[in-house]
Amino acid sequence: MMLISLLLVLAIERSGVKTPHWHIEYYGTRYRSWLTDKGWLSEDSADWQVWLYLLLPALLLGFLESWLLGAFLTFVEQTLILFVCIGCPALRATYKHFLQAADRGDLEACAHYSDQLGHCEEPASEEQTAASREGKTFGQHLTWLNYQHYAAVILWFLAFGAPGALFYSVTRVVHEGFCREGTSQQSATARLLFALDFIPVRIVSFGMLMMGHFSRAFPLWLRYLSDFTVMPGRLLTEVAGQAEVLSPEEQSAQQANAAVEPKVLVRLAKRNILFLMAVTAVLTLTGLLP
């Protein structure tokens, strides 16, 4: 049933345009505002309280599935929740505008659209300076956001159903809101996201090296496999960069057209989603997934 839900959601998401009411950004933002208005979420909230509030919607959804819904209604509900959680219309629109600006050779517009992606970074270590983060290319940043809005949601859905996808998505949305506002709760949600991304980002990056240049990317992936200090975004973008290195012709073309690298990395991300779907199909056929 999970495979059918995934296929339906990805097909509909790719073929249509979502309104704001069909995206988790709308509900996650309103949920955070509701918690703040009630006084339950404030600058003085302990980390465990922030984590509990983020987990609460998933717990309620899990209770609803277990005690009130039958098999068919659960399938319908999981498909709807997954559709709400997956994808990012604003991200896709920004990417299209970036490609158009790059084709025109408008570097100023390219920089503008790159800023529109948002740069809410993970907590930096001592060696991960602001300069190094600013040097992240549009394609690398797009790869990370694609992971957050697609691959990570899929993996949490496969592991824990709709509650898992909801928990990850709400945490991401709330963290982005805290990051934009620079509130103290940002550190709590950042640590939670680090934990939530630890295993999925290694699975997704492994899929990328399987779909790209395995021999070049595997040593880097293996070095980061048990590294508890490397940030998920850094791991993913570095492995993706090794798995899909630009050819000399593409490097030359990149000088004249800034869209070359993003296109290459987006193709890798799409192949990786197909790889995840193929593995999901195999696990479903063998009975390891419902």
PDB file of C-alpha atoms in Angstrom:
ATOM      1  CA  MET A   1       0.000   0.000   0.000  1.00  0.00           C
ATOM      2  CA  MET A   2       2.902   2.357   0.713  1.00  0.00           C
ATOM      3  CA  LEU A   3       4.258   1.856  -2.792  1.00  0.00           C
ATOM      4  CA  ILE A   4       0.864   2.641  -4.313  1.00  0.00           C
ATOM      5  CA  SER A   5       0.601   5.793  -2.189  1.00  0.00           C
ATOM      6  CA  LEU A   6       4.076   6.900  -3.285  1.00  0.00           C
ATOM      7  CA  LEU A   7       3.369   6.314  -6.953  1.00  0.00           C
ATOM      8  CA  LEU A   8       0.056   8.177  -6.777  1.00  0.00           C
ATOM      9  CA  VAL A   9       1.496  11.138  -4.897  1.00  0.00           C
ATOM     10  CA  LEU A  10       4.573  11.529  -7.090  1.00  0.00           C
ATOM     11  CA  ALA A  11       2.489  11.272 -10.265  1.00  0.00           C
ATOM     12  CA  ILE A  12      -0.022  13.885  -9.103  1.00  0.00           C
ATOM     13  CA  GLU A  13       2.661  16.164  -7.644  1.00  0.00           C
ATOM     14  CA  ARG A  14       4.638  16.185 -10.897  1.00  0.00           C
ATOM     15  CA  SER A  15       1.626  16.745 -13.135  1.00  0.00           C
ATOM     16  CA  GLY A  16      -0.154  19.519 -11.255  1.00  0.00           C
ATOM     17  CA  VAL A  17       0.405  22.719  -9.322  1.00  0.00           C
ATOM     18  CA  LYS A  18      -0.192  22.715  -5.579  1.00  0.00           C
ATOM     19  CA  THR A  19      -2.089  25.514  -3.902  1.00  0.00           C
ATOM     20  CA  PRO A  20      -0.732  26.675  -0.507  1.00  0.00           C
ATOM     21  CA  HIS A  21      -3.452  24.713   1.302  1.00  0.00           C
ATOM     22  CA  TRP A  22      -1.996  21.499  -0.090  1.00  0.00           C
ATOM     23  CA  HIS A  23       1.488  22.034   1.298  1.00  0.00           C
ATOM     24  CA  ILE A  24       2.930  21.432   4.747  1.00  0.00           C
ATOM     25  CA  GLU A  25       4.417  24.938   4.882  1.00  0.00           C
ATOM     26  CA  TYR A  26       0.922  26.351   5.386  1.00  0.00           C
ATOM     27  CA  TYR A  27      -0.041  24.018   8.212  1.00  0.00           C
ATOM     28  CA  GLY A  28       3.371  23.924   9.899  1.00  0.00           C
ATOM     29  CA  THR A  29       3.523  27.709  10.074  1.00  0.00           C
ATOM     30  CA  ARG A  30      -0.025  27.956  11.465  1.00  0.00           C
ATOM     31  CA  TYR A  31       0.735  25.227  14.013  1.00  0.00           C
ATOM     32  CA  ARG A  32       3.801  27.119  15.253  1.00  0.00           C
ATOM     33  CA  SER A  33       1.787  30.351  15.470  1.00  0.00           C
ATOM     34  CA  TRP A  34      -0.947  28.549  17.416  1.00  0.00           C
ATOM     35  CA  LEU A  35       1.582  27.165  19.923  1.00  0.00           C
ATOM     36  CA  THR A  36       3.098  30.626  20.322  1.00  0.00           C
ATOM     37  CA  ASP A  37      -0.279  32.327  20.774  1.00  0.00           C
ATOM     38  CA  LYS A  38      -1.227  29.800  23.463  1.00  0.00           C
ATOM     39  CA  GLY A  39       2.025  30.549  25.272  1.00  0.00           C
ATOM     40  CA  TRP A  40       3.161  26.928  25.046  1.00  0.00           C
ATOM     41  CA  LEU A  41       6.109  27.750  22.803  1.00  0.00           C
ATOM     42  CA  SER A  42       8.318  30.627  23.859  1.00  0.00           C
ATOM     43  CA  GLU A  43      11.944  31.676  24.153  1.00  0.00           C
ATOM     44  CA  ASP A  44      11.992  30.031  27.595  1.00  0.00           C
ATOM     45  CA  SER A  45      10.745  26.638  26.393  1.00  0.00           C
ATOM     46  CA  ALA A  46      13.087  23.765  27.173  1.00  0.00           C
ATOM     47  CA  ASP A  47      14.421  21.684  24.307  1.00  0.00           C
ATOM     48  CA  TRP A  48      12.370  18.649  25.334  1.00  0.00           C
ATOM     49  CA  GLN A  49       9.201  20.754  25.250  1.00  0.00           C
ATOM     50  CA  VAL A  50       9.938  21.944  21.711  1.00  0.00           C
ATOM     51  CA  TRP A  51      10.573  18.353  20.612  1.00  0.00           C
ATOM     52  CA  LEU A  52       7.352  17.156  22.265  1.00  0.00           C
ATOM     53  CA  TYR A  53       5.264  19.824  20.526  1.00  0.00           C
ATOM     54  CA  LEU A  54       6.791  18.856  17.170  1.00  0.00           C
ATOM     55  CA  LEU A  55       6.072  15.175  17.808  1.00  0.00           C
ATOM     56  CA  LEU A  56       2.509  15.748  19.035  1.00  0.00           C
ATOM     57  CA  PRO A  57       0.793  15.963  15.580  1.00  0.00           C
ATOM     58  CA  ALA A  58       2.438  12.695  14.518  1.00  0.00           C
ATOM     59  CA  LEU A  59       1.366  10.994  17.764  1.00  0.00           C
ATOM     60  CA  LEU A  60      -2.223  12.138  17.291  1.00  0.00           C
ATOM     61  CA  LEU A  61      -2.191  10.945  13.692  1.00  0.00           C
ATOM     62  CA  GLY A  62      -0.800   7.576  14.752  1.00  0.00           C
ATOM     63  CA  PHE A  63      -3.552   7.245  17.366  1.00  0.00           C
ATOM     64  CA  LEU A  64      -6.153   8.115  14.712  1.00  0.00           C
ATOM     65  CA  GLU A  65      -4.830   5.414  12.386  1.00  0.00           C
ATOM     66  CA  SER A  66      -4.610   2.747  15.095  1.00  0.00           C
ATOM     67  CA  TRP A  67      -7.945   3.236  16.802  1.00  0.00           C
ATOM     68  CA  LEU A  68     -10.388   4.941  14.455  1.00  0.00           C
ATOM     69  CA  LEU A  69      -9.527   4.242  10.816  1.00  0.00           C
ATOM     70  CA  GLY A  70      -9.788   0.986   8.934  1.00  0.00           C
ATOM     71  CA  ALA A  71      -7.351  -0.255   6.296  1.00  0.00           C
ATOM     72  CA  PHE A  72      -8.923   1.602   3.354  1.00  0.00           C
ATOM     73  CA  LEU A  73      -9.392   4.898   5.213  1.00  0.00           C
ATOM     74  CA  THR A  74      -5.834   4.658   6.496  1.00  0.00           C
ATOM     75  CA  PHE A  75      -4.612   4.254   2.909  1.00  0.00           C
ATOM     76  CA  VAL A  76      -6.571   7.345   1.833  1.00  0.00           C
ATOM     77  CA  GLU A  77      -5.359   9.341   4.841  1.00  0.00           C
ATOM     78  CA  GLN A  78      -1.717   8.331   4.346  1.00  0.00           C
ATOM     79  CA  THR A  79      -1.852   9.260   0.675  1.00  0.00           C
ATOM     80  CA  LEU A  80      -3.305  12.695   1.466  1.00  0.00           C
ATOM     81  CA  ILE A  81      -0.766  13.369   4.239  1.00  0.00           C
ATOM     82  CA  LEU A  82       2.113  12.321   1.991  1.00  0.00           C
ATOM     83  CA  PHE A  83       0.835  14.586  -0.781  1.00  0.00           C
ATOM     84  CA  VAL A  84       0.744  17.516   1.636  1.00  0.00           C
ATOM     85  CA  CYS A  85       4.221  16.797   3.020  1.00  0.00           C
ATOM     86  CA  ILE A  86       6.138  16.073  -0.179  1.00  0.00           C
ATOM     87  CA  GLY A  87       7.455  18.565  -2.703  1.00  0.00           C
ATOM     88  CA  CYS A  88       7.923  22.318  -2.733  1.00  0.00           C
ATOM     89  CA  PRO A  89       6.160  24.409  -5.420  1.00  0.00           C
ATOM     90  CA  ALA A  90       8.157  27.524  -4.513  1.00  0.00           C
ATOM     91  CA  LEU A  91      11.420  25.614  -4.933  1.00  0.00           C
ATOM     92  CA  ARG A  92      10.414  24.323  -8.368  1.00  0.00           C
ATOM     93  CA  ALA A  93       9.351  27.813  -9.479  1.00  0.00           C
ATOM     94  CA  THR A  94      12.624  29.344  -8.287  1.00  0.00           C
ATOM     95  CA  TYR A  95      14.606  26.659 -10.124  1.00  0.00           C
ATOM     96  CA  LYS A  96      12.743  27.354 -13.370  1.00  0.00           C
ATOM     97  CA  HIS A  97      13.342  31.102 -13.046  1.00  0.00           C
ATOM     98  CA  PHE A  98      17.027  30.453 -12.349  1.00  0.00           C
ATOM     99  CA  LEU A  99      17.346  28.361 -15.507  1.00  0.00           C
ATOM    100  CA  GLN A 100      15.688  31.089 -17.561  1.00  0.00           C
ATOM    101  CA  ALA A 101      18.002  33.739 -16.111  1.00  0.00           C
ATOM    102  CA  ALA A 102      21.053  31.552 -16.721  1.00  0.00           C
ATOM    103  CA  ASP A 103      20.039  31.004 -20.352  1.00  0.00           C
ATOM    104  CA  ARG A 104      19.860  34.792 -20.747  1.00  0.00           C
ATOM    105  CA  GLY A 105      23.245  35.185 -19.111  1.00  0.00           C
ATOM    106  CA  ASP A 106      21.721  37.367 -16.378  1.00  0.00           C
ATOM    107  CA  LEU A 107      24.071  36.632 -13.461  1.00  0.00           C
ATOM    108  CA  GLU A 108      22.451  39.241 -11.228  1.00  0.00           C
ATOM    109  CA  ALA A 109      19.076  37.518 -11.578  1.00  0.00           C
ATOM    110  CA  CYS A 110      20.750  34.149 -10.938  1.00  0.00           C
ATOM    111  CA  ALA A 111      22.143  35.486  -7.655  1.00  0.00           C
ATOM    112  CA  HIS A 112      18.700  36.826  -6.764  1.00  0.00           C
ATOM    113  CA  TYR A 113      17.014  33.464  -7.345  1.00  0.00           C
ATOM    114  CA  SER A 114      19.788  31.709  -5.447  1.00  0.00           C
ATOM    115  CA  ASP A 115      19.009  33.921  -2.441  1.00  0.00           C
ATOM    116  CA  GLN A 116      15.314  33.038  -2.792  1.00  0.00           C
ATOM    117  CA  LEU A 117      16.112  29.416  -1.990  1.00  0.00           C
ATOM    118  CA  GLY A 118      16.815  30.495   1.565  1.00  0.00           C
ATOM    119  CA  HIS A 119      20.009  29.791   3.448  1.00  0.00           C
ATOM    120  CA  CYS A 120      18.937  28.461   6.802  1.00  0.00           C
ATOM    121  CA  GLU A 121      22.067  26.476   7.490  1.00  0.00           C
ATOM    122  CA  GLU A 122      22.770  23.786  10.018  1.00  0.00           C
ATOM    123  CA  PRO A 123      24.745  24.781  13.118  1.00  0.00           C
ATOM    124  CA  ALA A 124      28.311  25.407  12.035  1.00  0.00           C
ATOM    125  CA  SER A 125      31.318  23.715  13.525  1.00  0.00           C
ATOM    126  CA  GLU A 126      34.574  25.552  14.062  1.00  0.00           C
ATOM    127  CA  GLU A 127      35.976  24.495  10.721  1.00  0.00           C
ATOM    128  CA  GLN A 128      32.716  25.189   8.891  1.00  0.00           C
ATOM    129  CA  THR A 129      33.004  28.957   8.587  1.00  0.00           C
ATOM    130  CA  ALA A 130      30.531  31.406   7.124  1.00  0.00           C
ATOM    131  CA  ALA A 131      32.774  31.809   4.113  1.00  0.00           C
ATOM    132  CA  SER A 132      32.617  28.117   3.323  1.00  0.00           C
ATOM    133  CA  ARG A 133      28.821  28.111   3.597  1.00  0.00           C
ATOM    134  CA  GLU A 134      28.481  31.137   1.344  1.00  0.00           C
ATOM    135  CA  GLY A 135      30.531  29.267  -1.232  1.00  0.00           C
ATOM    136  CA  LYS A 136      27.869  26.593  -1.618  1.00  0.00           C
ATOM    137  CA  THR A 137      26.717  26.657  -5.224  1.00  0.00           C
ATOM    138  CA  PHE A 138      23.123  26.931  -6.396  1.00  0.00           C
ATOM    139  CA  GLY A 139      23.224  23.311  -7.542  1.00  0.00           C
ATOM    140  CA  GLN A 140      24.549  22.032  -4.216  1.00  0.00           C
ATOM    141  CA  HIS A 141      21.958  24.001  -2.252  1.00  0.00           C
ATOM    142  CA  LEU A 142      19.243  22.758  -4.591  1.00  0.00           C
ATOM    143  CA  THR A 143      20.404  19.172  -3.998  1.00  0.00           C
ATOM    144  CA  TRP A 144      20.040  19.620  -0.241  1.00  0.00           C
ATOM    145  CA  LEU A 145      16.573  21.173  -0.513  1.00  0.00           C
ATOM    146  CA  ASN A 146      15.489  18.431  -2.914  1.00  0.00           C
ATOM    147  CA  TYR A 147      16.542  15.898  -0.289  1.00  0.00           C
ATOM    148  CA  GLN A 148      14.587  17.672   2.457  1.00  0.00           C
ATOM    149  CA  HIS A 149      11.387  18.008   0.430  1.00  0.00           C
ATOM    150  CA  TYR A 150      11.404  14.656  -1.361  1.00  0.00           C
ATOM    151  CA  ALA A 151      13.857  11.900  -0.404  1.00  0.00           C
ATOM    152  CA  ALA A 152      13.801  12.428   3.367  1.00  0.00           C
ATOM    153  CA  VAL A 153      10.000  12.610   3.426  1.00  0.00           C
ATOM    154  CA  ILE A 154       9.796   9.382   1.404  1.00  0.00           C
ATOM    155  CA  LEU A 155      12.155   7.535   3.761  1.00  0.00           C
ATOM    156  CA  TRP A 156      10.326   8.685   6.881  1.00  0.00           C
ATOM    157  CA  PHE A 157       7.055   7.660   5.241  1.00  0.00           C
ATOM    158  CA  LEU A 158       8.436   4.201   4.444  1.00  0.00           C
ATOM    159  CA  ALA A 159       9.752   3.790   7.985  1.00  0.00           C
ATOM    160  CA  PHE A 160       6.791   5.084  10.012  1.00  0.00           C
ATOM    161  CA  GLY A 161       3.980   5.799   7.577  1.00  0.00           C
ATOM    162  CA  ALA A 162       2.173   9.127   7.445  1.00  0.00           C
ATOM    163  CA  PRO A 163       3.077  10.020  11.071  1.00  0.00           C
ATOM    164  CA  GLY A 164       6.771   9.740  10.194  1.00  0.00           C
ATOM    165  CA  ALA A 165       6.454  11.967   7.139  1.00  0.00           C
ATOM    166  CA  LEU A 166       4.406  14.468   9.156  1.00  0.00           C
ATOM    167  CA  PHE A 167       6.902  14.558  12.030  1.00  0.00           C
ATOM    168  CA  TYR A 168       9.866  15.246   9.749  1.00  0.00           C
ATOM    169  CA  SER A 169       8.043  17.825   7.644  1.00  0.00           C
ATOM    170  CA  VAL A 170       6.641  19.775  10.601  1.00  0.00           C
ATOM    171  CA  THR A 171      10.078  19.806  12.237  1.00  0.00           C
ATOM    172  CA  ARG A 172      11.673  21.145   9.055  1.00  0.00           C
ATOM    173  CA  VAL A 173       9.045  23.875   8.596  1.00  0.00           C
ATOM    174  CA  VAL A 174       9.208  25.022  12.214  1.00  0.00           C
ATOM    175  CA  HIS A 175      13.018  25.041  12.151  1.00  0.00           C
ATOM    176  CA  GLU A 176      13.042  27.165   9.008  1.00  0.00           C
ATOM    177  CA  GLY A 177      10.708  29.646  10.703  1.00  0.00           C
ATOM    178  CA  PHE A 178      12.930  29.834  13.788  1.00  0.00           C
ATOM    179  CA  CYS A 179      15.983  30.222  11.563  1.00  0.00           C
ATOM    180  CA  ARG A 180      14.502  33.124   9.599  1.00  0.00           C
ATOM    181  CA  GLU A 181      13.570  34.902  12.817  1.00  0.00           C
ATOM    182  CA  GLY A 182      16.798  34.040  14.637  1.00  0.00           C
ATOM    183  CA  THR A 183      15.019  32.789  17.766  1.00  0.00           C
ATOM    184  CA  SER A 184      16.679  30.774  20.503  1.00  0.00           C
ATOM    185  CA  GLN A 185      14.547  27.687  19.739  1.00  0.00           C
ATOM    186  CA  GLN A 186      16.529  27.288  16.508  1.00  0.00           C
ATOM    187  CA  SER A 187      19.216  25.315  18.342  1.00  0.00           C
ATOM    188  CA  ALA A 188      16.648  22.810  19.661  1.00  0.00           C
ATOM    189  CA  THR A 189      15.092  22.159  16.253  1.00  0.00           C
ATOM    190  CA  ALA A 190      18.528  22.058  14.612  1.00  0.00           C
ATOM    191  CA  ARG A 191      19.657  19.276  16.954  1.00  0.00           C
ATOM    192  CA  LEU A 192      16.439  17.381  16.335  1.00  0.00           C
ATOM    193  CA  LEU A 193      16.815  17.700  12.567  1.00  0.00           C
ATOM    194  CA  PHE A 194      20.417  16.515  12.806  1.00  0.00           C
ATOM    195  CA  ALA A 195      19.161  13.330  14.500  1.00  0.00           C
ATOM    196  CA  LEU A 196      16.265  12.896  12.057  1.00  0.00           C
ATOM    197  CA  ASP A 197      18.584  13.297   9.051  1.00  0.00           C
ATOM    198  CA  PHE A 198      21.435  11.119  10.319  1.00  0.00           C
ATOM    199  CA  ILE A 199      20.324   7.814   8.783  1.00  0.00           C
ATOM    200  CA  PRO A 200      18.218   9.083   5.831  1.00  0.00           C
ATOM    201  CA  VAL A 201      20.987  11.308   4.471  1.00  0.00           C
ATOM    202  CA  ARG A 202      23.379   8.346   4.432  1.00  0.00           C
ATOM    203  CA  ILE A 203      20.824   6.198   2.628  1.00  0.00           C
ATOM    204  CA  VAL A 204      20.138   8.914   0.050  1.00  0.00           C
ATOM    205  CA  SER A 205      23.815   9.685  -0.506  1.00  0.00           C
ATOM    206  CA  PHE A 206      24.453   5.958  -1.003  1.00  0.00           C
ATOM    207  CA  GLY A 207      21.756   5.945  -3.669  1.00  0.00           C
ATOM    208  CA  MET A 208      23.480   8.872  -5.354  1.00  0.00           C
ATOM    209  CA  LEU A 209      26.809   7.092  -5.545  1.00  0.00           C
ATOM    210  CA  MET A 210      25.008   4.017  -6.902  1.00  0.00           C
ATOM    211  CA  MET A 211      23.428   6.178  -9.595  1.00  0.00           C
ATOM    212  CA  GLY A 212      26.642   8.117 -10.264  1.00  0.00           C
ATOM    213  CA  HIS A 213      30.372   7.407 -10.150  1.00  0.00           C
ATOM    214  CA  PHE A 214      30.530   4.736  -7.442  1.00  0.00           C
ATOM    215  CA  SER A 215      34.303   4.328  -7.204  1.00  0.00           C
ATOM    216  CA  ARG A 216      34.874   8.060  -6.828  1.00  0.00           C
ATOM    217  CA  ALA A 217      32.144   8.747  -4.265  1.00  0.00           C
ATOM    218  CA  PHE A 218      32.225   5.558  -2.174  1.00  0.00           C
ATOM    219  CA  PRO A 219      35.436   6.309  -0.207  1.00  0.00           C
ATOM    220  CA  LEU A 220      34.019   9.692   0.843  1.00  0.00           C
ATOM    221  CA  TRP A 221      30.674   8.139   1.789  1.00  0.00           C
ATOM    222  CA  LEU A 222      32.444   5.412   3.771  1.00  0.00           C
ATOM    223  CA  ARG A 223      34.541   7.999   5.632  1.00  0.00           C
ATOM    224  CA  TYR A 224      31.404   9.905   6.642  1.00  0.00           C
ATOM    225  CA  LEU A 225      29.326   6.801   7.424  1.00  0.00           C
ATOM    226  CA  SER A 226      30.038   6.736  11.159  1.00  0.00           C
ATOM    227  CA  ASP A 227      31.074  10.374  11.521  1.00  0.00           C
ATOM    228  CA  PHE A 228      28.803  11.922  14.151  1.00  0.00           C
ATOM    229  CA  THR A 229      30.167  15.435  13.611  1.00  0.00           C
ATOM    230  CA  VAL A 230      29.667  16.013   9.895  1.00  0.00           C
ATOM    231  CA  MET A 231      26.547  18.015   9.056  1.00  0.00           C
ATOM    232  CA  PRO A 232      23.968  16.181   6.887  1.00  0.00           C
ATOM    233  CA  GLY A 233      23.960  18.916   4.242  1.00  0.00           C
ATOM    234  CA  ARG A 234      27.718  18.794   3.890  1.00  0.00           C
ATOM    235  CA  LEU A 235      27.722  14.998   3.628  1.00  0.00           C
ATOM    236  CA  LEU A 236      25.030  14.956   0.951  1.00  0.00           C
ATOM    237  CA  THR A 237      26.441  17.729  -1.236  1.00  0.00           C
ATOM    238  CA  GLU A 238      30.016  16.453  -1.079  1.00  0.00           C
ATOM    239  CA  VAL A 239      29.011  12.886  -1.968  1.00  0.00           C
ATOM    240  CA  ALA A 240      26.744  14.193  -4.744  1.00  0.00           C
ATOM    241  CA  GLY A 241      29.616  16.299  -6.067  1.00  0.00           C
ATOM    242  CA  GLN A 242      31.859  13.241  -6.253  1.00  0.00           C
ATOM    243  CA  ALA A 243      29.110  11.049  -7.714  1.00  0.00           C
ATOM    244  CA  GLU A 244      28.359  13.503 -10.534  1.00  0.00           C
ATOM    245  CA  VAL A 245      31.524  15.449 -11.406  1.00  0.00           C
ATOM    246  CA  LEU A 246      31.201  17.853 -14.327  1.00  0.00           C
ATOM    247  CA  SER A 247      32.960  16.737 -17.480  1.00  0.00           C
ATOM    248  CA  PRO A 248      35.558  19.078 -19.051  1.00  0.00           C
ATOM    249  CA  GLU A 249      32.946  20.138 -21.616  1.00  0.00           C
ATOM    250  CA  GLU A 250      30.402  20.860 -18.875  1.00  0.00           C
ATOM    251  CA  GLN A 251      32.985  22.776 -16.841  1.00  0.00           C
ATOM    252  CA  SER A 252      33.709  24.922 -19.885  1.00  0.00           C
ATOM    253  CA  ALA A 253      30.000  25.461 -20.512  1.00  0.00           C
ATOM    254  CA  GLN A 254      29.477  26.375 -16.839  1.00  0.00           C
ATOM    255  CA  GLN A 255      31.564  29.500 -17.382  1.00  0.00           C
ATOM    256  CA  ALA A 256      29.018  30.787 -19.880  1.00  0.00           C
ATOM    257  CA  ASN A 257      25.836  29.250 -18.440  1.00  0.00           C
ATOM    258  CA  ALA A 258      25.345  28.986 -14.674  1.00  0.00           C
ATOM    259  CA  ALA A 259      22.580  26.407 -15.157  1.00  0.00           C
ATOM    260  CA  VAL A 260      24.902  23.569 -16.220  1.00  0.00           C
ATOM    261  CA  GLU A 261      25.817  22.358 -12.711  1.00  0.00           C
ATOM    262  CA  PRO A 262      22.258  22.594 -11.272  1.00  0.00           C
ATOM    263  CA  LYS A 263      20.902  20.598 -14.226  1.00  0.00           C
ATOM    264  CA  VAL A 264      23.504  17.875 -13.703  1.00  0.00           C
ATOM    265  CA  LEU A 265      22.801  17.590  -9.963  1.00  0.00           C
ATOM    266  CA  VAL A 266      19.032  17.667 -10.481  1.00  0.00           C
ATOM    267  CA  ARG A 267      19.330  14.775 -12.938  1.00  0.00           C
ATOM    268  CA  LEU A 268      21.286  12.868 -10.286  1.00  0.00           C
ATOM    269  CA  ALA A 269      18.599  13.614  -7.680  1.00  0.00           C
ATOM    270  CA  LYS A 270      15.869  12.391 -10.036  1.00  0.00           C
ATOM    271  CA  ARG A 271      17.754   9.161 -10.742  1.00  0.00           C
ATOM    272  CA  ASN A 272      18.138   8.712  -7.005  1.00  0.00           C
ATOM    273  CA  ILE A 273      14.374   9.020  -6.456  1.00  0.00           C
ATOM    274  CA  LEU A 274      13.863   6.331  -9.106  1.00  0.00           C
ATOM    275  CA  PHE A 275      16.428   4.187  -7.280  1.00  0.00           C
ATOM    276  CA  LEU A 276      14.536   4.631  -3.999  1.00  0.00           C
ATOM    277  CA  MET A 277      11.291   3.687  -5.721  1.00  0.00           C
ATOM    278  CA  ALA A 278      12.885   0.567  -7.223  1.00  0.00           C
ATOM    279  CA  VAL A 279      14.201  -0.514  -3.815  1.00  0.00           C
ATOM    280  CA  THR A 280      10.770   0.189  -2.310  1.00  0.00           C
ATOM    281  CA  ALA A 281       9.157  -2.014  -4.957  1.00  0.00           C
ATOM    282  CA  VAL A 282      11.560  -4.860  -4.202  1.00  0.00           C
ATOM    283  CA  LEU A 283      10.956  -4.567  -0.445  1.00  0.00           C
ATOM    284  CA  THR A 284       7.203  -4.536  -1.038  1.00  0.00           C
ATOM    285  CA  LEU A 285       7.313  -7.625  -3.255  1.00  0.00           C
ATOM    286  CA  THR A 286       9.386  -9.491  -0.671  1.00  0.00           C
ATOM    287  CA  GLY A 287       6.940  -8.564   2.074  1.00  0.00           C
ATOM    288  CA  LEU A 288       9.318  -6.362   4.065  1.00  0.00           C
ATOM    289  CA  LEU A 289       7.106  -3.322   3.484  1.00  0.00           C
ATOM    290  CA  PRO A 290       3.290  -3.266   3.742  1.00  0.00           C
TER     291      PRO A 290
END
